[in-house]
Coordinates of C-alpha atoms in Angstrom, one line a residue:
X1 CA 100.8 93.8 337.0
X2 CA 100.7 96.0 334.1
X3 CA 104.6 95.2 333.2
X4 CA 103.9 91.7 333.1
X5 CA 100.7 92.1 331.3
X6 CA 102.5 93.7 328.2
X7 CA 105.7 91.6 328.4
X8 CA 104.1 89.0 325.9
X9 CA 104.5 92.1 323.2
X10 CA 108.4 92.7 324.7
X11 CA 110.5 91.8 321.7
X12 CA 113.2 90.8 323.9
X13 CA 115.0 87.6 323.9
X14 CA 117.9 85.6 325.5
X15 CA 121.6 86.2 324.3
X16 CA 120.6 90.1 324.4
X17 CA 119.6 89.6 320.5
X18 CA 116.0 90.6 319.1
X19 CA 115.4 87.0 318.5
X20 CA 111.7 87.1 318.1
X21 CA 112.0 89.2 315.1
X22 CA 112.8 86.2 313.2
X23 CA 109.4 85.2 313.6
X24 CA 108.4 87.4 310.6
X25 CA 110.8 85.4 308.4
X26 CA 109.0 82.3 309.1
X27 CA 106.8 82.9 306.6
X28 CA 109.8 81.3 303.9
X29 CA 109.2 78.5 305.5
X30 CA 105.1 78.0 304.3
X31 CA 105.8 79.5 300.6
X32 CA 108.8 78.3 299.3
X33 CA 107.6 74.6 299.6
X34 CA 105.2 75.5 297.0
X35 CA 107.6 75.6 294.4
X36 CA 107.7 72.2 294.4
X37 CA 105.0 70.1 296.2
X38 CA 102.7 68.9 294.4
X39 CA 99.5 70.9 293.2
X40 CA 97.0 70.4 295.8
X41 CA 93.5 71.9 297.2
X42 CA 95.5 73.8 299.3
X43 CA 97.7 75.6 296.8
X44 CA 94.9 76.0 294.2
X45 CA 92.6 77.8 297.0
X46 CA 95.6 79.7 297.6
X47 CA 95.9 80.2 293.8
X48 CA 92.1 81.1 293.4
X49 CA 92.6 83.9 296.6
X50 CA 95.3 85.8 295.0
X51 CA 93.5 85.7 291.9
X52 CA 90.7 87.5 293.0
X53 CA 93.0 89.9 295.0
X54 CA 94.5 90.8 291.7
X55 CA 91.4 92.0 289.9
X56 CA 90.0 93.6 293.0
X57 CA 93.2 95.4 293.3
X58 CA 93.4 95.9 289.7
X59 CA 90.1 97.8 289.9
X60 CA 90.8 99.8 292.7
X61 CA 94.0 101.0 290.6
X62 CA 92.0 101.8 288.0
X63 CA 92.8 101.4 284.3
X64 CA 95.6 104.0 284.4
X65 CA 97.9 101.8 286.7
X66 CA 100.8 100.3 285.5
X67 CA 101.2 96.6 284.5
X68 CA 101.7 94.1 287.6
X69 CA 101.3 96.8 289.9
X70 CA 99.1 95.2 291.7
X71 CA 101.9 92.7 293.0
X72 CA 103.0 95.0 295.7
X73 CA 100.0 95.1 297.6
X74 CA 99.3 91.0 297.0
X75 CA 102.6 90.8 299.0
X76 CA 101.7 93.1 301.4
X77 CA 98.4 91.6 302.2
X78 CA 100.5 88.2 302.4
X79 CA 103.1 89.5 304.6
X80 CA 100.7 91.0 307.1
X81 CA 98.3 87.9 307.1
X82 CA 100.9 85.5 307.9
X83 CA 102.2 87.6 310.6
X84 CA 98.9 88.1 312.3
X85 CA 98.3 84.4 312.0
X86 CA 101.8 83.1 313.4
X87 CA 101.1 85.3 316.4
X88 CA 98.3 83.3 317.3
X89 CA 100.6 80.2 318.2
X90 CA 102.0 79.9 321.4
X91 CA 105.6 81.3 321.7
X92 CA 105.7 83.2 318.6
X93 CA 106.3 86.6 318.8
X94 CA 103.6 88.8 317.2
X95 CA 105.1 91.1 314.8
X96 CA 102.6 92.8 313.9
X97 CA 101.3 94.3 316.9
X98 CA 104.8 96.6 317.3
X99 CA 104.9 100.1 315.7
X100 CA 107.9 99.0 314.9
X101 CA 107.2 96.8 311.9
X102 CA 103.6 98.5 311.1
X103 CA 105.2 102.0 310.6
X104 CA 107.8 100.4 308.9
X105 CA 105.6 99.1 306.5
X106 CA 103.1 102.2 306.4
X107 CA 105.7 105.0 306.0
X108 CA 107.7 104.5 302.7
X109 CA 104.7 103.2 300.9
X110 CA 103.1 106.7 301.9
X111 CA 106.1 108.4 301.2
X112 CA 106.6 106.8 297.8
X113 CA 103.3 107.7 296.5
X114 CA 103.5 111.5 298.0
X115 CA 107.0 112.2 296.2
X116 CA 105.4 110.4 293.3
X117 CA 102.8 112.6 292.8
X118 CA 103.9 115.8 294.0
X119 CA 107.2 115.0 291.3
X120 CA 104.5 113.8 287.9
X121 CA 101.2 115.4 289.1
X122 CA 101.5 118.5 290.7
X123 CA 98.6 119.6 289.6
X124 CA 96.8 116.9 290.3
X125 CA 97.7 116.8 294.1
X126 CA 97.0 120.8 294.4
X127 CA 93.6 119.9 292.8
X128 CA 93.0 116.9 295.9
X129 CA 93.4 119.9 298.1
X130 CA 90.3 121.2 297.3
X131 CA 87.0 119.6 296.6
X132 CA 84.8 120.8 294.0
X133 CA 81.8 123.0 295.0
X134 CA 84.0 124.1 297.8
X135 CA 83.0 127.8 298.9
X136 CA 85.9 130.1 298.6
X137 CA 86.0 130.9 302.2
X138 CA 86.3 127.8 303.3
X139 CA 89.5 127.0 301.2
X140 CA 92.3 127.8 302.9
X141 CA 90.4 125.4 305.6
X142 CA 90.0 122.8 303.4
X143 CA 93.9 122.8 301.9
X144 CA 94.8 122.5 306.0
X145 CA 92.4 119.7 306.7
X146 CA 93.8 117.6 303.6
X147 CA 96.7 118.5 304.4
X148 CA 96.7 117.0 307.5
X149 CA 94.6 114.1 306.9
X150 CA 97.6 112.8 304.2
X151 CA 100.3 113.7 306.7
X152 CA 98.9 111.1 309.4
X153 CA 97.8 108.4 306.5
X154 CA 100.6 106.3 307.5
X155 CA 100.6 106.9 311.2
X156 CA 96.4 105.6 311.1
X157 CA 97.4 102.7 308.9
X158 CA 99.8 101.5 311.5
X159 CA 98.1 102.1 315.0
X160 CA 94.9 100.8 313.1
X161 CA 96.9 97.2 312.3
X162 CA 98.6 97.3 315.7
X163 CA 95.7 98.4 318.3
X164 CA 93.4 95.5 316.8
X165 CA 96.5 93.0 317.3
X166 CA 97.5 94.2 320.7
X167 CA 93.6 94.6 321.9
X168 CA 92.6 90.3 321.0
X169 CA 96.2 89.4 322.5
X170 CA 95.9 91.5 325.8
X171 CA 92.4 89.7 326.2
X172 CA 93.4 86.8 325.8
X173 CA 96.2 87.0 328.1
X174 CA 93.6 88.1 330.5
X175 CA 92.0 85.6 330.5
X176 CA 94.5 83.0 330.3
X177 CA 96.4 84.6 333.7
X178 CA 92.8 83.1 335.4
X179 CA 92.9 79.4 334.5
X180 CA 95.4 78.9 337.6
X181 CA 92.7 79.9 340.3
X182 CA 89.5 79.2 338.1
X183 CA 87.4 76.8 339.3
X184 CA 86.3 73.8 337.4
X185 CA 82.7 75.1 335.9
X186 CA 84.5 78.9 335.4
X187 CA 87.7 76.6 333.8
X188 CA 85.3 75.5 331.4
X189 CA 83.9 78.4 330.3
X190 CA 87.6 80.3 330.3
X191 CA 88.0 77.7 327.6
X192 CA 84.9 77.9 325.8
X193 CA 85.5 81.8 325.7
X194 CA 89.9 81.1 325.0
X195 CA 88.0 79.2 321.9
X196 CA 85.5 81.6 320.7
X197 CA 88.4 84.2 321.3
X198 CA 90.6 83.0 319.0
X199 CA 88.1 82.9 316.4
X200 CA 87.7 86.1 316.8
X201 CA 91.2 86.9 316.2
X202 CA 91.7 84.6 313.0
X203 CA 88.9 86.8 311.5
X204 CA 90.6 89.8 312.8
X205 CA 93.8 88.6 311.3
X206 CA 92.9 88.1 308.0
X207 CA 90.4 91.7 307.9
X208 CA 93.2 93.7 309.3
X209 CA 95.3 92.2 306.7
X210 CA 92.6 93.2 303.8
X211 CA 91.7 96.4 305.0
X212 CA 95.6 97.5 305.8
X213 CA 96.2 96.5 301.5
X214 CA 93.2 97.6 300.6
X215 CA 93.9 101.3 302.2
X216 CA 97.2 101.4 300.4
X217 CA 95.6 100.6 297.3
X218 CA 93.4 103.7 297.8
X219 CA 96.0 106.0 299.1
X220 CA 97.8 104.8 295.7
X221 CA 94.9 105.1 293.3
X222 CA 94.6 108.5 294.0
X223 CA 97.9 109.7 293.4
X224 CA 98.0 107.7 289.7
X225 CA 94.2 108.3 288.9
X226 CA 94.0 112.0 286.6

């Protein structure tokens, strides 16, 4: 029961090829019409959105950030939304909810900003070790606990995305396994809750999303902020 519960995250496919992977490359297929459809509501509220991702990011950067810095994480934030959203249609393959792709994601951007800093502000990171006011007993504690807590920054920003992904899908998989020996009145309400569900999820989508680029932001601001 449990195999089959988590086969709808098995990125298997037919022809022994990772076909479902492709799913993430579906995006393409909404942005690149944009280049030359005509301006409409859609594209201007899409326009307005990354606008205001830009000077939120911007702010979180701080003023010593370099110029169009702030593009990385817009395309992060991008790249995980559509992902979240794609795996809520049937027979697409959820990306996102695989280590795979989340640590994939998570990893060099920590990396990058760790060799970054440690390579132009040394001092800077030895000084994150320790907070000020900190007793001088309780230092050597203190450089061990920060040390840690950067060391597993990428591996929280990965199960975080993938847990919330994994936890809607499973339920609603649960749920949807019932509709074959549901009664009429407990059909109804499968479906009432399927729909309320996946409401859920869209929200979840797009805060995961937000909170996995906003995160990265942080993590960045404080290796460039001195």
């Amino acid at each position: 029961m449990m195999t089959n519960l988590f086969s709808v995250f098995d990125p298997s496919a037919n022809f022994n090829m990772p076909l479902n992977w492709i799913s993430s490359f579906l995006i393409i297929m909404f942005i690149m019409p944009v280049y030359w459809l005509i301006p409409s509501k859609f594209s201007s509220s899409v326009k307005l959105v990354l606008n205001k991702l830009h000077s939120e990011f911007k702010t979180l950067l701080g003023s010593t950030s370099h110029q169009g810095s702030t593009f990385i994480f817009i395309a992060l934030f991008i790249f995980i939304i559509m992902n979240n959203f794609l795996g809520l249609f049937p027979y697409i393959f959820t990306a996102s909810s695989h280590l795979t792709l989340t640590l994939t994601l998570a990893f060099p951007l920590w990396l990058t900003f760790m060799l970054f800093g440690w390579i132009n502000n040394t001092n800077h990171m030895f000084a994150h070790m320790v907070p000020q006011s900190t007793p001088s007993a309780l230092m050597p504690f203190m450089v061990l606990i920060e040390s840690i807590s950067n060391v597993i920054r990428p591996i929280t920003l990965s199960v975080r995305l993938m847990a919330n992904m994994v936890a809607g899908h499973l339920l609603m998989t649960l749920l949807g396994n019932q509709t074959a020996v549901a009664s009429n009145i407990i059909l109804v309400s499968l479906i009432i809750t399927q729909i309320l569900l996946l409401t859920l999820e869209s929200a979840v989508a797009i805060i995961q999303s937000y909170v996995f680029a906003v995160l990265t932001t942080l993590y960045s601001s404080e290796i460039t902020s001195h």
